[in-house]
Coordinates of C-alpha atoms and ligand atoms in Angstrom, one line a residue:
X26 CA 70.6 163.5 -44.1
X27 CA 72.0 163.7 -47.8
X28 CA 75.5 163.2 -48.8
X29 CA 76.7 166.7 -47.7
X30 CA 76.1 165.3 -44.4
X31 CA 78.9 162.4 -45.0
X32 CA 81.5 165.2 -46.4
X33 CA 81.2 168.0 -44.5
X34 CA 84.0 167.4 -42.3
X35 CA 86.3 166.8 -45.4
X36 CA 84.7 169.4 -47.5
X37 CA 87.0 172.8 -46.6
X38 CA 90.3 170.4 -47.1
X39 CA 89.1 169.1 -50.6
X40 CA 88.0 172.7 -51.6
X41 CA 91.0 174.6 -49.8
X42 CA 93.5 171.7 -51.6
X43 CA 93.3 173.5 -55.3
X44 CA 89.7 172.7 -56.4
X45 CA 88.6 176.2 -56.6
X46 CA 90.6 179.3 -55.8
X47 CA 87.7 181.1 -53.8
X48 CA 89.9 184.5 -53.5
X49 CA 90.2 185.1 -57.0
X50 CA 86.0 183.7 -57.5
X51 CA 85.0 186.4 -54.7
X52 CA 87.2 189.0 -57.3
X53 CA 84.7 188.3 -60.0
X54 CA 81.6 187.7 -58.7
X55 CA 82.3 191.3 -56.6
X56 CA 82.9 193.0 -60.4
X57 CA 79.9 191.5 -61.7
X58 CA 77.9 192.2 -58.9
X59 CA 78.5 196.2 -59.4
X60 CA 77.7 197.4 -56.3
X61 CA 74.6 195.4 -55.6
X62 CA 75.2 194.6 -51.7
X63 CA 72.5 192.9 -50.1
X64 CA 73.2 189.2 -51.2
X65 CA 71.9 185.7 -51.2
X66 CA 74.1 182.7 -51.7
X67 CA 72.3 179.8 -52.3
X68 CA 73.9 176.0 -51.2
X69 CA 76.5 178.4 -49.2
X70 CA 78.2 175.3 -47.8
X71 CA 80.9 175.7 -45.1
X72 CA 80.8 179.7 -46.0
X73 CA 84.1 180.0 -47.8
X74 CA 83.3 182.1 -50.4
X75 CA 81.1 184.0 -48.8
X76 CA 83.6 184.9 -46.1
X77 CA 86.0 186.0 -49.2
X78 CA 83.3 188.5 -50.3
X79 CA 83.4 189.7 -46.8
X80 CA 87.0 190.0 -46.6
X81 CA 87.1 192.2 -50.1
X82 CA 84.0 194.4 -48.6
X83 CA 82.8 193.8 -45.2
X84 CA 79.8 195.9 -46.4
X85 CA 77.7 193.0 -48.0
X86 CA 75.2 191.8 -46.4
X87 CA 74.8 187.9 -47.5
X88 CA 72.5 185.6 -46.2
X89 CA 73.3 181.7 -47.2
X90 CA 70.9 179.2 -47.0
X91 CA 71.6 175.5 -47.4
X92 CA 69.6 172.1 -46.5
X93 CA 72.7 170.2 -45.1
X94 CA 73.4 170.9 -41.0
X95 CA 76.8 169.9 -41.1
X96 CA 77.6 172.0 -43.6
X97 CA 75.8 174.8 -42.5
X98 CA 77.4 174.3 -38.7
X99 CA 80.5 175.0 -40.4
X100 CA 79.4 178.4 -42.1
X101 CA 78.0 180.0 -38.7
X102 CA 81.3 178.9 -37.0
X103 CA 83.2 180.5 -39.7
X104 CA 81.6 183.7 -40.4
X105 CA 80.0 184.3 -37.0
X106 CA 77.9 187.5 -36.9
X107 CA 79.0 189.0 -40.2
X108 CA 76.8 186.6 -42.2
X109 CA 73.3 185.3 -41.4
X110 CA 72.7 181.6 -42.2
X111 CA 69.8 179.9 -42.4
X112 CA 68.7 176.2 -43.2
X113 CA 66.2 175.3 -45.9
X114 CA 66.0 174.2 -49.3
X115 CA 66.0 176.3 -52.4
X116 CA 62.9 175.1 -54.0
X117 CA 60.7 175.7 -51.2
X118 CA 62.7 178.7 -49.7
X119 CA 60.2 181.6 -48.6
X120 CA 62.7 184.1 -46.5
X121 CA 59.9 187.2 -46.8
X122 CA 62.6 189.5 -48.3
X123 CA 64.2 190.2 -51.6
X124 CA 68.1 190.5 -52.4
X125 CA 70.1 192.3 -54.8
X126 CA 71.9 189.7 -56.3
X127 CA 71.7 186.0 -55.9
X128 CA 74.3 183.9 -56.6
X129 CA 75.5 180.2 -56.5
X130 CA 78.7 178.4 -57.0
X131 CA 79.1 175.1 -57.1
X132 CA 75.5 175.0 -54.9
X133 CA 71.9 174.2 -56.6
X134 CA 72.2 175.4 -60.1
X135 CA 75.3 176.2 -62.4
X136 CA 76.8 176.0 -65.9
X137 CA 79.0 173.2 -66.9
X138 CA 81.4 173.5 -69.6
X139 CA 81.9 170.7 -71.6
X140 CA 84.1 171.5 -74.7
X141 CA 82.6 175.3 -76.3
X142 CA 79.0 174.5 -75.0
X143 CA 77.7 175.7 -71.7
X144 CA 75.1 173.6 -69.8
X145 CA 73.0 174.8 -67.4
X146 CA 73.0 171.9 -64.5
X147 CA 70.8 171.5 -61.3
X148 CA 71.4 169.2 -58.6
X149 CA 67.4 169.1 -58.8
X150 CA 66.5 165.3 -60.1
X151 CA 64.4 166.5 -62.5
X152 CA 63.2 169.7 -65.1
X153 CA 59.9 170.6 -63.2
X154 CA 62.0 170.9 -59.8
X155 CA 64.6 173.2 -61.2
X156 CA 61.8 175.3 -63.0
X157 CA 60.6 175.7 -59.9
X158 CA 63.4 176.2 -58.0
X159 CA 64.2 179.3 -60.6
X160 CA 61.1 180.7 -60.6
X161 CA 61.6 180.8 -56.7
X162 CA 65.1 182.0 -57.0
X163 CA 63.9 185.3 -59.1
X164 CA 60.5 185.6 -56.5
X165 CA 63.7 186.3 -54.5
X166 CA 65.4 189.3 -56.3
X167 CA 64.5 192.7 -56.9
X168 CA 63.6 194.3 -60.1
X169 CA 67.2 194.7 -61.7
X170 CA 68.7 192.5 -59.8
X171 CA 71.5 189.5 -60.7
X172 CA 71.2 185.8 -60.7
X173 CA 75.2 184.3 -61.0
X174 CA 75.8 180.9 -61.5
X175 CA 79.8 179.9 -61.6
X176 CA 80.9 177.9 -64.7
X177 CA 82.9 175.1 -63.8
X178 CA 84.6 173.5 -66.0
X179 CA 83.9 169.6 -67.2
X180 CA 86.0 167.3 -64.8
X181 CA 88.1 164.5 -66.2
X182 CA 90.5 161.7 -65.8
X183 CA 93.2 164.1 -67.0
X184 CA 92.8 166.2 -64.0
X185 CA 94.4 163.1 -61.7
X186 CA 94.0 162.8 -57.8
X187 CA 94.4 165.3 -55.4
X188 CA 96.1 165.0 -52.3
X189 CA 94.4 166.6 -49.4
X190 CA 96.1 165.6 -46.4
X191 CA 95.8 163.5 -43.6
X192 CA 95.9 159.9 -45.9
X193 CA 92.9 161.8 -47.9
X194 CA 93.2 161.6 -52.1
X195 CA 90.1 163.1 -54.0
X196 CA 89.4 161.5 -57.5
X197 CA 87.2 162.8 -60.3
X198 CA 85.9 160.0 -61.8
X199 CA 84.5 160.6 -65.6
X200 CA 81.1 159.0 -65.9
X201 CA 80.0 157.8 -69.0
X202 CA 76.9 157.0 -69.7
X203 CA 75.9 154.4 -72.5
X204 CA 72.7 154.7 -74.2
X205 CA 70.9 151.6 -75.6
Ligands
SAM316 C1 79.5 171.9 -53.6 S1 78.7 172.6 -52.2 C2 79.1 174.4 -52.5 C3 79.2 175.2 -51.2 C4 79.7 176.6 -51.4 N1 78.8 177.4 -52.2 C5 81.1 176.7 -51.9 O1 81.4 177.3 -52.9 O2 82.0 176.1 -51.3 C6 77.0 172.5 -52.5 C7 76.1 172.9 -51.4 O3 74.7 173.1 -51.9 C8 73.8 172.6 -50.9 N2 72.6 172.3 -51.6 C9 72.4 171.4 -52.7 N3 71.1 171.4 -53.1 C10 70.5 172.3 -52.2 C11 69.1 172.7 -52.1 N4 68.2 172.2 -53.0 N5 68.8 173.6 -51.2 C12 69.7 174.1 -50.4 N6 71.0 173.7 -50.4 C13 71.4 172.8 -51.3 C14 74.6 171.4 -50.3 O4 74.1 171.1 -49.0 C15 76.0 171.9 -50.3 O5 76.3 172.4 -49.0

């Protein structure tokens, strides 16, 4: 049980309300991919970007992996036989088979933007994890093949509440952290 669990069934509302615009994300992630079909998204979530990619080309062939049931219950329902999910977590993932391109947004690993500098973030809790977890990532990928992380941008006060129906209002909350 992680917090994914406790969001799940609000998750597609939040994300579907404005928060990304997966239609125009599946656009650019299918341009960088450049052909490269056979495709692993890791922390695929509910499936809703995935199932864009399918939309565009119903060619790919994406596998999504994710640790969080609920979430993943909502991916097989959604894309059905066009996708094949399966549960686990990145770090120790071993599927026995190598993809052309691997990609995450908003899942595992990612770049922040904060101002002009671009972070590279992990939900990992610490440096050894994600080390590994990229090292496992690339066991995964076959010579010439893409790792894509999304860039999303810093969130801040500025960007206000969201309103996603049924009583529901998502906040970003700006977290500062003081150093002593
Ligand atoms: C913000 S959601 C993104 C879902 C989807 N990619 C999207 O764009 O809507 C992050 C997902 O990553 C999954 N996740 C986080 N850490 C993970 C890990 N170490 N292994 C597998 N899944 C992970 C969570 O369970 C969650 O479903």
């Amino acid at each position: 049980m992680n917090k994914y669990d406790d969001i799940a069934e609000y998750y597609d509302a939040t994300m579907k309300s404005g928060y990304y615009d997966y239609a125009k994300e599946a656009q650019s992630l299918d341009s960088i991919l450049k052909g490269r079909k056979k495709l692993l998204e890791i922390g695929v979530g509910t499936g809703l970007l995935a199932e864009k990619l399918l939309e565009l080309d119903p060619s790919y062939e994406i596998t999504g992996i994710d640790f969080t049931p609920a979430m993943l219950d909502r991916a097989k329902a959604r894309l059905g036989n066009r996708a094949k999910v399966v549960e686990g977590n990145v770090l120790s993932m071993d599927l026995q088979e190598s993809f052309d391109g691997i990609y995450s947004h908003g899942g595992p690993a990612g770049v922040c933007r904060v101002g002009n500098n671009y972070h590279l973030y992990s939900f990992l809790p610490n440096f050894e994890d994600t080390v590994k977890m990229l090292n496992n990532i690339a066991r995964h990928l076959v010579d010439g093949g893409l790792f894509v992380l999304n860039i999303q941008s810093e969130e801040t006060d500025a960007d206000g509440d969201q309103d996603i129906g049924n009583g529901i209002v998502y906040c970003s909350i700006k977290l500062i952290q003081s150093v002593t």
